[in-house]
Amino acid sequence: MARKKSLDDGPVLRGHILEKAGRLFYDRGFGSTSIRDIADAAGISSSTMYHHFANKQDVLHAIVSRFMTDFVDATVPMLRDRTVNPTERIRRAVRLHIEISDHRRPELLVGNPIRYALNQAQKEQGIKLQSAYHDAVRDTIEDGCRCGEFSVQNVPITTMAVLDMLNGVREWFAPGGPLTRSELVDHYTDIVTTILGARPAR
């Protein structure tokens, strides 16, 4: 039998736990996965598991928080960079949104269908991170309208439409399907820039 991992592994072990838990939540569902299941998958004892997380809800929150923090850190500074024209910022955002969502699919999927499992404070933290990204996309679209690159009548509604479309990719895109991820990025970039009425920067 393989040796159980110990508390000495510290942060590395915590990341390992989150990786295994995310896969179990993705494959089995949150409700059908126990703390013992996660501990067994991570190769640790239940007592070690409880040293890192008080309960299964805390594991879920850690997965969602880690993903959303990494997502915002990757996208928002790029969207806020006004040395780059709005069209290019939106194009980069589409690519990052799809690539990150696909690469870390289990972490992303556990964050939305079962958000009821999080407590109010945990939900508010997630909403704050979501808002940071939403606001950066909205402000970029507004920048594009001001400088004449975009033609949008209702920026708030258009922002929601674009984000809903990008978020929906995770529900149907599968590696090995008729489209590669690169082809998907190209198609969605064309769709989004068309929605925004993008034209060459002046």
mmCIF file of N, CA and C in Angstrom, residues 98-178:
data_model
loop_
_atom_site.group_PDB
_atom_site.id
_atom_site.type_symbol
_atom_site.label_atom_id
_atom_site.label_comp_id
_atom_site.label_asym_id
_atom_site.label_seq_id
_atom_site.Cartn_x
_atom_site.Cartn_y
_atom_site.Cartn_z
ATOM 1 N N ILE A 98 -11.790 31.388 -23.009
ATOM 2 C CA ILE A 98 -12.009 30.025 -23.515
ATOM 3 C C ILE A 98 -10.879 29.094 -23.103
ATOM 4 N N GLU A 99 -9.649 29.545 -23.210
ATOM 5 C CA GLU A 99 -8.519 28.675 -22.886
ATOM 6 C C GLU A 99 -8.485 28.301 -21.414
ATOM 7 N N ILE A 100 -8.680 29.274 -20.541
ATOM 8 C CA ILE A 100 -8.649 28.977 -19.109
ATOM 9 C C ILE A 100 -9.830 28.094 -18.722
ATOM 10 N N SER A 101 -11.010 28.409 -19.248
ATOM 11 C CA SER A 101 -12.200 27.626 -18.926
ATOM 12 C C SER A 101 -12.050 26.176 -19.359
ATOM 13 N N ASP A 102 -11.446 25.964 -20.514
ATOM 14 C CA ASP A 102 -11.266 24.594 -21.000
ATOM 15 C C ASP A 102 -10.164 23.877 -20.238
ATOM 16 N N HIS A 103 -9.050 24.557 -20.022
ATOM 17 C CA HIS A 103 -7.906 23.932 -19.350
ATOM 18 C C HIS A 103 -8.240 23.531 -17.911
ATOM 19 N N ARG A 104 -9.084 24.326 -17.252
ATOM 20 C CA ARG A 104 -9.397 24.057 -15.842
ATOM 21 C C ARG A 104 -10.891 23.785 -15.668
ATOM 22 N N ARG A 105 -11.428 23.019 -16.593
ATOM 23 C CA ARG A 105 -12.854 22.744 -16.659
ATOM 24 C C ARG A 105 -13.469 22.240 -15.343
ATOM 25 N N PRO A 106 -12.899 21.248 -14.652
ATOM 26 C CA PRO A 106 -13.531 20.773 -13.417
ATOM 27 C C PRO A 106 -13.693 21.866 -12.356
ATOM 28 N N GLU A 107 -12.684 22.718 -12.221
ATOM 29 C CA GLU A 107 -12.757 23.791 -11.235
ATOM 30 C C GLU A 107 -13.853 24.792 -11.576
ATOM 31 N N LEU A 108 -14.001 25.073 -12.852
ATOM 32 C CA LEU A 108 -15.008 26.043 -13.281
ATOM 33 C C LEU A 108 -16.408 25.492 -13.100
ATOM 34 N N LEU A 109 -16.617 24.236 -13.455
ATOM 35 C CA LEU A 109 -17.955 23.664 -13.414
ATOM 36 C C LEU A 109 -18.484 23.520 -11.996
ATOM 37 N N VAL A 110 -17.607 23.270 -11.023
ATOM 38 C CA VAL A 110 -18.120 23.124 -9.666
ATOM 39 C C VAL A 110 -18.567 24.463 -9.103
ATOM 40 N N GLY A 111 -18.136 25.549 -9.694
ATOM 41 C CA GLY A 111 -18.438 26.854 -9.124
ATOM 42 C C GLY A 111 -19.820 27.378 -9.392
ATOM 43 N N ASN A 112 -20.501 26.876 -10.422
ATOM 44 C CA ASN A 112 -21.788 27.440 -10.791
ATOM 45 C C ASN A 112 -22.990 26.550 -10.481
ATOM 46 N N PRO A 113 -23.042 25.299 -10.963
ATOM 47 C CA PRO A 113 -24.238 24.497 -10.719
ATOM 48 C C PRO A 113 -24.527 24.247 -9.245
ATOM 49 N N ILE A 114 -23.499 24.256 -8.405
ATOM 50 C CA ILE A 114 -23.733 23.919 -7.002
ATOM 51 C C ILE A 114 -23.360 25.061 -6.068
ATOM 52 N N ARG A 115 -23.507 26.286 -6.530
ATOM 53 C CA ARG A 115 -23.169 27.422 -5.687
ATOM 54 C C ARG A 115 -24.062 27.502 -4.451
ATOM 55 N N TYR A 116 -25.204 26.832 -4.485
ATOM 56 C CA TYR A 116 -26.068 26.804 -3.309
ATOM 57 C C TYR A 116 -25.350 26.208 -2.104
ATOM 58 N N ALA A 117 -24.290 25.434 -2.348
ATOM 59 C CA ALA A 117 -23.583 24.770 -1.257
ATOM 60 C C ALA A 117 -22.691 25.726 -0.479
ATOM 61 N N LEU A 118 -22.423 26.914 -1.012
ATOM 62 C CA LEU A 118 -21.558 27.868 -0.333
ATOM 63 C C LEU A 118 -22.356 28.742 0.615
ATOM 64 N N ASN A 119 -21.709 29.191 1.705
ATOM 65 C CA ASN A 119 -22.406 30.084 2.620
ATOM 66 C C ASN A 119 -22.405 31.504 2.066
ATOM 67 N N GLN A 120 -23.089 32.408 2.738
ATOM 68 C CA GLN A 120 -23.284 33.753 2.197
ATOM 69 C C GLN A 120 -21.965 34.498 1.998
ATOM 70 N N ALA A 121 -21.073 34.406 2.977
ATOM 71 C CA ALA A 121 -19.786 35.100 2.856
ATOM 72 C C ALA A 121 -18.976 34.552 1.682
ATOM 73 N N GLN A 122 -19.026 33.233 1.492
ATOM 74 C CA GLN A 122 -18.299 32.620 0.384
ATOM 75 C C GLN A 122 -18.900 33.028 -0.958
ATOM 76 N N LYS A 123 -20.227 33.092 -1.022
ATOM 77 C CA LYS A 123 -20.895 33.533 -2.253
ATOM 78 C C LYS A 123 -20.506 34.975 -2.582
ATOM 79 N N GLU A 124 -20.480 35.828 -1.561
ATOM 80 C CA GLU A 124 -20.165 37.241 -1.793
ATOM 81 C C GLU A 124 -18.749 37.417 -2.321
ATOM 82 N N GLN A 125 -17.828 36.594 -1.825
ATOM 83 C CA GLN A 125 -16.453 36.667 -2.332
ATOM 84 C C GLN A 125 -16.415 36.289 -3.811
ATOM 85 N N GLY A 126 -17.157 35.229 -4.180
ATOM 86 C CA GLY A 126 -17.208 34.817 -5.575
ATOM 87 C C GLY A 126 -17.836 35.869 -6.463
ATOM 88 N N ILE A 127 -18.904 36.499 -5.974
ATOM 89 C CA ILE A 127 -19.578 37.553 -6.744
ATOM 90 C C ILE A 127 -18.655 38.744 -6.951
ATOM 91 N N LYS A 128 -17.866 39.073 -5.941
ATOM 92 C CA LYS A 128 -16.928 40.191 -6.049
ATOM 93 C C LYS A 128 -15.905 39.932 -7.156
ATOM 94 N N LEU A 129 -15.407 38.697 -7.226
ATOM 95 C CA LEU A 129 -14.438 38.344 -8.262
ATOM 96 C C LEU A 129 -15.090 38.356 -9.643
ATOM 97 N N GLN A 130 -16.302 37.834 -9.732
ATOM 98 C CA GLN A 130 -17.026 37.859 -11.003
ATOM 99 C C GLN A 130 -17.264 39.299 -11.471
ATOM 100 N N SER A 131 -17.607 40.153 -10.524
ATOM 101 C CA SER A 131 -17.895 41.549 -10.861
ATOM 102 C C SER A 131 -16.662 42.260 -11.392
ATOM 103 N N ALA A 132 -15.496 41.922 -10.853
ATOM 104 C CA ALA A 132 -14.261 42.556 -11.319
ATOM 105 C C ALA A 132 -14.036 42.270 -12.806
ATOM 106 N N TYR A 133 -14.303 41.041 -13.210
ATOM 107 C CA TYR A 133 -14.147 40.669 -14.620
ATOM 108 C C TYR A 133 -15.245 41.292 -15.472
ATOM 109 N N HIS A 134 -16.484 41.192 -15.013
ATOM 110 C CA HIS A 134 -17.613 41.783 -15.737
ATOM 111 C C HIS A 134 -17.380 43.276 -15.980
ATOM 112 N N ASP A 135 -16.974 43.983 -14.937
ATOM 113 C CA ASP A 135 -16.785 45.434 -15.045
ATOM 114 C C ASP A 135 -15.643 45.773 -16.003
ATOM 115 N N ALA A 136 -14.599 44.944 -16.013
ATOM 116 C CA ALA A 136 -13.470 45.207 -16.915
ATOM 117 C C ALA A 136 -13.888 45.018 -18.376
ATOM 118 N N VAL A 137 -14.714 43.996 -18.640
ATOM 119 C CA VAL A 137 -15.212 43.791 -20.001
ATOM 120 C C VAL A 137 -16.122 44.947 -20.401
ATOM 121 N N ARG A 138 -17.027 45.326 -19.512
ATOM 122 C CA ARG A 138 -17.944 46.441 -19.802
ATOM 123 C C ARG A 138 -17.184 47.725 -20.081
ATOM 124 N N ASP A 139 -16.197 48.031 -19.253
ATOM 125 C CA ASP A 139 -15.439 49.272 -19.433
ATOM 126 C C ASP A 139 -14.634 49.257 -20.737
ATOM 127 N N THR A 140 -14.154 48.080 -21.133
ATOM 128 C CA THR A 140 -13.429 47.977 -22.398
ATOM 129 C C THR A 140 -14.358 48.238 -23.577
ATOM 130 N N ILE A 141 -15.573 47.712 -23.494
ATOM 131 C CA ILE A 141 -16.557 47.966 -24.553
ATOM 132 C C ILE A 141 -16.889 49.458 -24.598
ATOM 133 N N GLU A 142 -17.039 50.078 -23.431
ATOM 134 C CA GLU A 142 -17.300 51.520 -23.400
ATOM 135 C C GLU A 142 -16.134 52.306 -24.003
ATOM 136 N N ASP A 143 -14.908 51.887 -23.709
ATOM 137 C CA ASP A 143 -13.731 52.539 -24.299
ATOM 138 C C ASP A 143 -13.786 52.453 -25.822
ATOM 139 N N GLY A 144 -14.164 51.274 -26.318
ATOM 140 C CA GLY A 144 -14.241 51.078 -27.755
ATOM 141 C C GLY A 144 -15.298 51.947 -28.414
ATOM 142 N N CYS A 145 -16.412 52.131 -27.706
ATOM 143 C CA CYS A 145 -17.474 53.004 -28.238
ATOM 144 C C CYS A 145 -17.015 54.460 -28.278
ATOM 145 N N ARG A 146 -16.309 54.888 -27.226
ATOM 146 C CA ARG A 146 -15.857 56.279 -27.154
ATOM 147 C C ARG A 146 -14.855 56.619 -28.256
ATOM 148 N N CYS A 147 -13.986 55.665 -28.576
ATOM 149 C CA CYS A 147 -12.944 55.960 -29.572
ATOM 150 C C CYS A 147 -13.376 55.591 -30.986
ATOM 151 N N GLY A 148 -14.585 55.078 -31.130
ATOM 152 C CA GLY A 148 -15.106 54.795 -32.456
ATOM 153 C C GLY A 148 -14.789 53.418 -33.005
ATOM 154 N N GLU A 149 -14.198 52.547 -32.175
ATOM 155 C CA GLU A 149 -13.905 51.188 -32.647
ATOM 156 C C GLU A 149 -15.144 50.296 -32.604
ATOM 157 N N PHE A 150 -16.028 50.517 -31.631
ATOM 158 C CA PHE A 150 -17.219 49.690 -31.477
ATOM 159 C C PHE A 150 -18.476 50.513 -31.734
ATOM 160 N N SER A 151 -19.521 49.823 -32.136
ATOM 161 C CA SER A 151 -20.824 50.453 -32.311
ATOM 162 C C SER A 151 -21.846 49.625 -31.546
ATOM 163 N N VAL A 152 -22.140 50.056 -30.310
ATOM 164 C CA VAL A 152 -23.022 49.314 -29.412
ATOM 165 C C VAL A 152 -24.069 50.266 -28.854
ATOM 166 N N GLN A 153 -25.333 49.905 -28.963
ATOM 167 C CA GLN A 153 -26.398 50.779 -28.470
ATOM 168 C C GLN A 153 -26.591 50.672 -26.965
ATOM 169 N N ASN A 154 -26.472 49.453 -26.425
ATOM 170 C CA ASN A 154 -26.691 49.243 -24.996
ATOM 171 C C ASN A 154 -25.519 48.448 -24.439
ATOM 172 N N VAL A 155 -24.570 49.132 -23.822
ATOM 173 C CA VAL A 155 -23.342 48.482 -23.354
ATOM 174 C C VAL A 155 -23.604 47.442 -22.265
ATOM 175 N N PRO A 156 -24.422 47.742 -21.217
ATOM 176 C CA PRO A 156 -24.649 46.737 -20.178
ATOM 177 C C PRO A 156 -25.251 45.431 -20.711
ATOM 178 N N ILE A 157 -26.258 45.535 -21.575
ATOM 179 C CA ILE A 157 -26.892 44.331 -22.114
ATOM 180 C C ILE A 157 -25.928 43.584 -23.035
ATOM 181 N N THR A 158 -25.185 44.316 -23.838
ATOM 182 C CA THR A 158 -24.223 43.686 -24.740
ATOM 183 C C THR A 158 -23.133 42.969 -23.951
ATOM 184 N N THR A 159 -22.702 43.585 -22.857
ATOM 185 C CA THR A 159 -21.693 42.949 -21.992
ATOM 186 C C THR A 159 -22.204 41.619 -21.476
ATOM 187 N N MET A 160 -23.440 41.595 -20.974
ATOM 188 C CA MET A 160 -24.014 40.353 -20.450
ATOM 189 C C MET A 160 -24.163 39.312 -21.553
ATOM 190 N N ALA A 161 -24.551 39.748 -22.750
ATOM 191 C CA ALA A 161 -24.721 38.817 -23.865
ATOM 192 C C ALA A 161 -23.387 38.160 -24.228
ATOM 193 N N VAL A 162 -22.333 38.967 -24.287
ATOM 194 C CA VAL A 162 -21.010 38.442 -24.624
ATOM 195 C C VAL A 162 -20.532 37.455 -23.558
ATOM 196 N N LEU A 163 -20.687 37.802 -22.286
ATOM 197 C CA LEU A 163 -20.219 36.927 -21.212
ATOM 198 C C LEU A 163 -21.046 35.648 -21.129
ATOM 199 N N ASP A 164 -22.359 35.747 -21.331
ATOM 200 C CA ASP A 164 -23.196 34.543 -21.326
ATOM 201 C C ASP A 164 -22.763 33.595 -22.441
ATOM 202 N N MET A 165 -22.457 34.148 -23.594
ATOM 203 C CA MET A 165 -22.023 33.319 -24.717
ATOM 204 C C MET A 165 -20.693 32.625 -24.411
ATOM 205 N N LEU A 166 -19.755 33.366 -23.845
ATOM 206 C CA LEU A 166 -18.455 32.778 -23.522
ATOM 207 C C LEU A 166 -18.569 31.743 -22.406
ATOM 208 N N ASN A 167 -19.388 32.023 -21.407
ATOM 209 C CA ASN A 167 -19.565 31.066 -20.318
ATOM 210 C C ASN A 167 -20.239 29.786 -20.800
ATOM 211 N N GLY A 168 -21.061 29.901 -21.835
ATOM 212 C CA GLY A 168 -21.767 28.733 -22.337
ATOM 213 C C GLY A 168 -20.882 27.719 -23.034
ATOM 214 N N VAL A 169 -19.672 28.136 -23.429
ATOM 215 C CA VAL A 169 -18.768 27.221 -24.133
ATOM 216 C C VAL A 169 -18.493 25.968 -23.312
ATOM 217 N N ARG A 170 -18.354 26.131 -22.012
ATOM 218 C CA ARG A 170 -18.015 24.992 -21.156
ATOM 219 C C ARG A 170 -19.089 23.909 -21.151
ATOM 220 N N GLU A 171 -20.315 24.277 -21.540
ATOM 221 C CA GLU A 171 -21.408 23.318 -21.502
ATOM 222 C C GLU A 171 -21.389 22.351 -22.682
ATOM 223 N N TRP A 172 -20.723 22.724 -23.772
ATOM 224 C CA TRP A 172 -20.794 21.861 -24.944
ATOM 225 C C TRP A 172 -19.462 21.527 -25.590
ATOM 226 N N PHE A 173 -18.454 22.385 -25.385
ATOM 227 C CA PHE A 173 -17.185 22.115 -26.066
ATOM 228 C C PHE A 173 -16.474 20.926 -25.445
ATOM 229 N N ALA A 174 -15.989 20.028 -26.316
ATOM 230 C CA ALA A 174 -15.261 18.852 -25.852
ATOM 231 C C ALA A 174 -14.015 18.665 -26.695
ATOM 232 N N PRO A 175 -12.852 18.536 -26.064
ATOM 233 C CA PRO A 175 -11.637 18.244 -26.825
ATOM 234 C C PRO A 175 -11.836 16.967 -27.633
ATOM 235 N N GLY A 176 -11.349 16.945 -28.846
ATOM 236 C CA GLY A 176 -11.540 15.777 -29.692
ATOM 237 C C GLY A 176 -12.797 15.853 -30.534
ATOM 238 N N GLY A 177 -13.553 16.950 -30.373
ATOM 239 C CA GLY A 177 -14.754 17.148 -31.161
ATOM 240 C C GLY A 177 -14.428 17.695 -32.540
ATOM 241 N N PRO A 178 -15.433 18.193 -33.246
ATOM 242 C CA PRO A 178 -15.205 18.687 -34.614
ATOM 243 C C PRO A 178 -14.342 19.939 -34.692
#
